[in-house]
């Protein structure tokens, strides 16, 4: 549990770094977490489900993610119009599910899984072509569906 806390509770990234550097640092952190989970599968399963304080562990994890995400939002790396509470819950749930479904079953390794998880979360799921051409036309402040090009 302490190693897990140490991995999450590192120094926040200062503002002014390049996006690719920030992504590489996030991927390295997530990969280290996945490696920790894989190092002792029994402890991971116990912490996620069977421990009497499993729910408390999940809440602590979410709080640690929240702290780091607040620092990243303050530094300008995360949009200010998105709730950090929601992002922390999302990340915690996604890490748990990816660990169970891909890591512990051997369907993926820590490096591949961390790269894809960080890319999905911070890069999104749209193709680069859509991001740089069609999404520029979308009114993100409008109601869902307003301003969305018919091609998407």
PDB file of C-alpha atoms in Angstrom:
ATOM      1  CA  UNK A   1       0.000   0.000   0.000  1.00  0.00           C
ATOM      2  CA  UNK A   2       2.853   2.383   0.800  1.00  0.00           C
ATOM      3  CA  UNK A   3       4.593   1.680  -2.532  1.00  0.00           C
ATOM      4  CA  UNK A   4       1.301   2.385  -4.266  1.00  0.00           C
ATOM      5  CA  UNK A   5       0.920   5.694  -2.429  1.00  0.00           C
ATOM      6  CA  UNK A   6       4.505   6.635  -3.252  1.00  0.00           C
ATOM      7  CA  UNK A   7       3.918   6.013  -6.962  1.00  0.00           C
ATOM      8  CA  UNK A   8       0.829   8.209  -7.100  1.00  0.00           C
ATOM      9  CA  UNK A   9       1.920  10.941  -4.687  1.00  0.00           C
ATOM     10  CA  UNK A  10       4.976  12.167  -6.582  1.00  0.00           C
ATOM     11  CA  UNK A  11       5.812  15.805  -7.133  1.00  0.00           C
ATOM     12  CA  UNK A  12       3.321  17.492  -9.453  1.00  0.00           C
ATOM     13  CA  UNK A  13       4.461  18.436 -12.934  1.00  0.00           C
ATOM     14  CA  UNK A  14       5.343  22.127 -13.230  1.00  0.00           C
ATOM     15  CA  UNK A  15       3.588  24.194 -15.878  1.00  0.00           C
ATOM     16  CA  UNK A  16       5.254  24.914 -19.196  1.00  0.00           C
ATOM     17  CA  UNK A  17       6.259  21.374 -20.160  1.00  0.00           C
ATOM     18  CA  UNK A  18       5.539  19.973 -23.606  1.00  0.00           C
ATOM     19  CA  UNK A  19       2.465  17.794 -24.073  1.00  0.00           C
ATOM     20  CA  UNK A  20       4.581  14.837 -25.206  1.00  0.00           C
ATOM     21  CA  UNK A  21       6.727  15.089 -22.069  1.00  0.00           C
ATOM     22  CA  UNK A  22       3.677  15.226 -19.798  1.00  0.00           C
ATOM     23  CA  UNK A  23       2.171  12.191 -21.562  1.00  0.00           C
ATOM     24  CA  UNK A  24       5.446  10.260 -21.242  1.00  0.00           C
ATOM     25  CA  UNK A  25       5.577  11.024 -17.507  1.00  0.00           C
ATOM     26  CA  UNK A  26       1.967   9.933 -17.030  1.00  0.00           C
ATOM     27  CA  UNK A  27       2.587   6.738 -18.965  1.00  0.00           C
ATOM     28  CA  UNK A  28       5.639   5.980 -16.818  1.00  0.00           C
ATOM     29  CA  UNK A  29       3.565   6.418 -13.635  1.00  0.00           C
ATOM     30  CA  UNK A  30       0.730   4.237 -14.904  1.00  0.00           C
ATOM     31  CA  UNK A  31       3.184   1.601 -16.095  1.00  0.00           C
ATOM     32  CA  UNK A  32       4.839   1.564 -12.654  1.00  0.00           C
ATOM     33  CA  UNK A  33       1.417   1.072 -11.052  1.00  0.00           C
ATOM     34  CA  UNK A  34       0.596  -1.803 -13.407  1.00  0.00           C
ATOM     35  CA  UNK A  35       3.994  -3.378 -12.675  1.00  0.00           C
ATOM     36  CA  UNK A  36       3.290  -3.101  -8.966  1.00  0.00           C
ATOM     37  CA  UNK A  37      -0.125  -4.743  -9.436  1.00  0.00           C
ATOM     38  CA  UNK A  38       1.449  -7.539 -11.462  1.00  0.00           C
ATOM     39  CA  UNK A  39       4.322  -8.096  -9.014  1.00  0.00           C
ATOM     40  CA  UNK A  40       1.983  -9.566  -6.413  1.00  0.00           C
ATOM     41  CA  UNK A  41      -1.281 -10.637  -7.981  1.00  0.00           C
ATOM     42  CA  UNK A  42      -2.682 -12.024  -4.729  1.00  0.00           C
ATOM     43  CA  UNK A  43      -2.176  -8.731  -2.910  1.00  0.00           C
ATOM     44  CA  UNK A  44      -3.724  -6.861  -5.844  1.00  0.00           C
ATOM     45  CA  UNK A  45      -6.821  -9.066  -5.840  1.00  0.00           C
ATOM     46  CA  UNK A  46      -7.047  -8.795  -2.063  1.00  0.00           C
ATOM     47  CA  UNK A  47      -6.792  -4.996  -2.130  1.00  0.00           C
ATOM     48  CA  UNK A  48      -9.289  -4.600  -4.958  1.00  0.00           C
ATOM     49  CA  UNK A  49     -11.962  -6.964  -3.683  1.00  0.00           C
ATOM     50  CA  UNK A  50     -11.410  -9.158  -0.658  1.00  0.00           C
ATOM     51  CA  UNK A  51      -9.827  -6.935   1.958  1.00  0.00           C
ATOM     52  CA  UNK A  52     -12.228  -5.694   4.643  1.00  0.00           C
ATOM     53  CA  UNK A  53     -11.097  -2.161   3.781  1.00  0.00           C
ATOM     54  CA  UNK A  54     -11.158  -2.597  -0.046  1.00  0.00           C
ATOM     55  CA  UNK A  55     -13.655   0.232  -0.445  1.00  0.00           C
ATOM     56  CA  UNK A  56     -11.510   2.497   1.742  1.00  0.00           C
ATOM     57  CA  UNK A  57      -8.455   1.638  -0.387  1.00  0.00           C
ATOM     58  CA  UNK A  58     -10.399   2.626  -3.510  1.00  0.00           C
ATOM     59  CA  UNK A  59     -11.486   5.887  -1.888  1.00  0.00           C
ATOM     60  CA  UNK A  60      -7.890   6.664  -0.883  1.00  0.00           C
ATOM     61  CA  UNK A  61      -6.749   5.909  -4.419  1.00  0.00           C
ATOM     62  CA  UNK A  62      -9.371   8.237  -5.854  1.00  0.00           C
ATOM     63  CA  UNK A  63      -8.302  10.957  -3.393  1.00  0.00           C
ATOM     64  CA  UNK A  64      -4.652  10.563  -4.427  1.00  0.00           C
ATOM     65  CA  UNK A  65      -5.606  10.770  -8.115  1.00  0.00           C
ATOM     66  CA  UNK A  66      -7.717  13.832  -7.290  1.00  0.00           C
ATOM     67  CA  UNK A  67      -4.783  15.603  -5.646  1.00  0.00           C
ATOM     68  CA  UNK A  68      -2.491  14.979  -8.613  1.00  0.00           C
ATOM     69  CA  UNK A  69      -5.178  15.944 -11.127  1.00  0.00           C
ATOM     70  CA  UNK A  70      -5.883  19.223  -9.292  1.00  0.00           C
ATOM     71  CA  UNK A  71      -2.199  20.095  -9.555  1.00  0.00           C
ATOM     72  CA  UNK A  72      -2.223  19.207 -13.265  1.00  0.00           C
ATOM     73  CA  UNK A  73      -5.351  21.283 -13.816  1.00  0.00           C
ATOM     74  CA  UNK A  74      -3.812  24.225 -11.973  1.00  0.00           C
ATOM     75  CA  UNK A  75      -0.680  23.897 -14.141  1.00  0.00           C
ATOM     76  CA  UNK A  76      -2.885  24.062 -17.245  1.00  0.00           C
ATOM     77  CA  UNK A  77      -2.544  20.452 -18.443  1.00  0.00           C
ATOM     78  CA  UNK A  78      -6.172  19.508 -17.813  1.00  0.00           C
ATOM     79  CA  UNK A  79      -9.172  21.478 -19.008  1.00  0.00           C
ATOM     80  CA  UNK A  80     -10.709  23.622 -16.292  1.00  0.00           C
ATOM     81  CA  UNK A  81     -14.261  22.923 -17.471  1.00  0.00           C
ATOM     82  CA  UNK A  82     -14.068  19.238 -16.514  1.00  0.00           C
ATOM     83  CA  UNK A  83     -14.619  18.104 -12.940  1.00  0.00           C
ATOM     84  CA  UNK A  84     -11.458  16.748 -11.349  1.00  0.00           C
ATOM     85  CA  UNK A  85     -13.696  14.672  -9.053  1.00  0.00           C
ATOM     86  CA  UNK A  86     -15.176  12.943 -12.083  1.00  0.00           C
ATOM     87  CA  UNK A  87     -11.772  12.397 -13.704  1.00  0.00           C
ATOM     88  CA  UNK A  88     -10.374  10.863 -10.486  1.00  0.00           C
ATOM     89  CA  UNK A  89     -13.323   8.454 -10.206  1.00  0.00           C
ATOM     90  CA  UNK A  90     -13.004   7.607 -13.888  1.00  0.00           C
ATOM     91  CA  UNK A  91      -9.285   6.899 -13.644  1.00  0.00           C
ATOM     92  CA  UNK A  92      -9.659   4.799 -10.520  1.00  0.00           C
ATOM     93  CA  UNK A  93     -12.400   2.682 -12.078  1.00  0.00           C
ATOM     94  CA  UNK A  94     -10.531   2.347 -15.356  1.00  0.00           C
ATOM     95  CA  UNK A  95      -7.306   1.280 -13.629  1.00  0.00           C
ATOM     96  CA  UNK A  96      -9.178  -1.340 -11.629  1.00  0.00           C
ATOM     97  CA  UNK A  97     -11.010  -2.739 -14.653  1.00  0.00           C
ATOM     98  CA  UNK A  98      -7.955  -2.734 -16.930  1.00  0.00           C
ATOM     99  CA  UNK A  99      -5.957  -4.503 -14.223  1.00  0.00           C
ATOM    100  CA  UNK A 100      -8.588  -7.220 -13.859  1.00  0.00           C
ATOM    101  CA  UNK A 101      -9.426  -7.661 -17.538  1.00  0.00           C
ATOM    102  CA  UNK A 102      -6.044  -7.298 -19.225  1.00  0.00           C
ATOM    103  CA  UNK A 103      -3.155  -7.312 -16.784  1.00  0.00           C
ATOM    104  CA  UNK A 104      -4.046 -10.139 -14.406  1.00  0.00           C
ATOM    105  CA  UNK A 105      -5.254 -12.346 -17.271  1.00  0.00           C
ATOM    106  CA  UNK A 106      -2.046 -11.874 -19.264  1.00  0.00           C
ATOM    107  CA  UNK A 107      -3.904 -10.284 -22.200  1.00  0.00           C
ATOM    108  CA  UNK A 108      -1.629  -7.256 -21.982  1.00  0.00           C
ATOM    109  CA  UNK A 109       1.628  -6.210 -20.375  1.00  0.00           C
ATOM    110  CA  UNK A 110       2.236  -3.117 -18.214  1.00  0.00           C
ATOM    111  CA  UNK A 111       3.962  -1.144 -20.981  1.00  0.00           C
ATOM    112  CA  UNK A 112       1.321  -1.714 -23.651  1.00  0.00           C
ATOM    113  CA  UNK A 113      -1.580  -1.302 -21.254  1.00  0.00           C
ATOM    114  CA  UNK A 114      -0.227   1.937 -19.770  1.00  0.00           C
ATOM    115  CA  UNK A 115       0.456   3.409 -23.215  1.00  0.00           C
ATOM    116  CA  UNK A 116      -3.074   2.665 -24.396  1.00  0.00           C
ATOM    117  CA  UNK A 117      -4.732   3.777 -21.149  1.00  0.00           C
ATOM    118  CA  UNK A 118      -2.939   7.130 -21.113  1.00  0.00           C
ATOM    119  CA  UNK A 119      -3.589   7.656 -24.820  1.00  0.00           C
ATOM    120  CA  UNK A 120      -7.315   6.994 -24.373  1.00  0.00           C
ATOM    121  CA  UNK A 121      -7.637   9.192 -21.312  1.00  0.00           C
ATOM    122  CA  UNK A 122      -5.482  12.126 -22.341  1.00  0.00           C
ATOM    123  CA  UNK A 123      -5.435  11.811 -26.125  1.00  0.00           C
ATOM    124  CA  UNK A 124      -9.012  10.708 -26.649  1.00  0.00           C
ATOM    125  CA  UNK A 125     -10.468   8.142 -28.995  1.00  0.00           C
ATOM    126  CA  UNK A 126     -10.971  10.240 -32.110  1.00  0.00           C
ATOM    127  CA  UNK A 127      -8.580   9.780 -35.003  1.00  0.00           C
ATOM    128  CA  UNK A 128      -6.039  12.536 -35.479  1.00  0.00           C
ATOM    129  CA  UNK A 129      -7.747  13.487 -38.747  1.00  0.00           C
ATOM    130  CA  UNK A 130     -11.051  14.065 -36.947  1.00  0.00           C
ATOM    131  CA  UNK A 131      -9.356  15.968 -34.134  1.00  0.00           C
ATOM    132  CA  UNK A 132      -7.559  18.401 -36.395  1.00  0.00           C
ATOM    133  CA  UNK A 133     -10.207  18.900 -39.042  1.00  0.00           C
ATOM    134  CA  UNK A 134     -13.781  18.130 -38.088  1.00  0.00           C
ATOM    135  CA  UNK A 135     -13.792  18.706 -34.332  1.00  0.00           C
ATOM    136  CA  UNK A 136     -12.743  22.305 -34.850  1.00  0.00           C
ATOM    137  CA  UNK A 137     -16.327  22.810 -36.045  1.00  0.00           C
ATOM    138  CA  UNK A 138     -17.916  21.405 -32.857  1.00  0.00           C
ATOM    139  CA  UNK A 139     -19.404  23.770 -30.284  1.00  0.00           C
ATOM    140  CA  UNK A 140     -18.209  22.093 -27.066  1.00  0.00           C
ATOM    141  CA  UNK A 141     -20.131  24.613 -24.970  1.00  0.00           C
ATOM    142  CA  UNK A 142     -23.442  23.800 -26.650  1.00  0.00           C
ATOM    143  CA  UNK A 143     -25.914  21.060 -25.891  1.00  0.00           C
ATOM    144  CA  UNK A 144     -24.884  17.483 -26.724  1.00  0.00           C
ATOM    145  CA  UNK A 145     -25.106  16.993 -30.455  1.00  0.00           C
ATOM    146  CA  UNK A 146     -25.290  20.679 -31.351  1.00  0.00           C
ATOM    147  CA  UNK A 147     -22.707  21.668 -33.889  1.00  0.00           C
ATOM    148  CA  UNK A 148     -21.542  18.112 -34.481  1.00  0.00           C
ATOM    149  CA  UNK A 149     -20.761  17.621 -38.153  1.00  0.00           C
ATOM    150  CA  UNK A 150     -22.867  14.941 -39.836  1.00  0.00           C
ATOM    151  CA  UNK A 151     -19.687  13.112 -40.910  1.00  0.00           C
ATOM    152  CA  UNK A 152     -18.876  12.087 -37.330  1.00  0.00           C
TER     153      UNK A 152
END
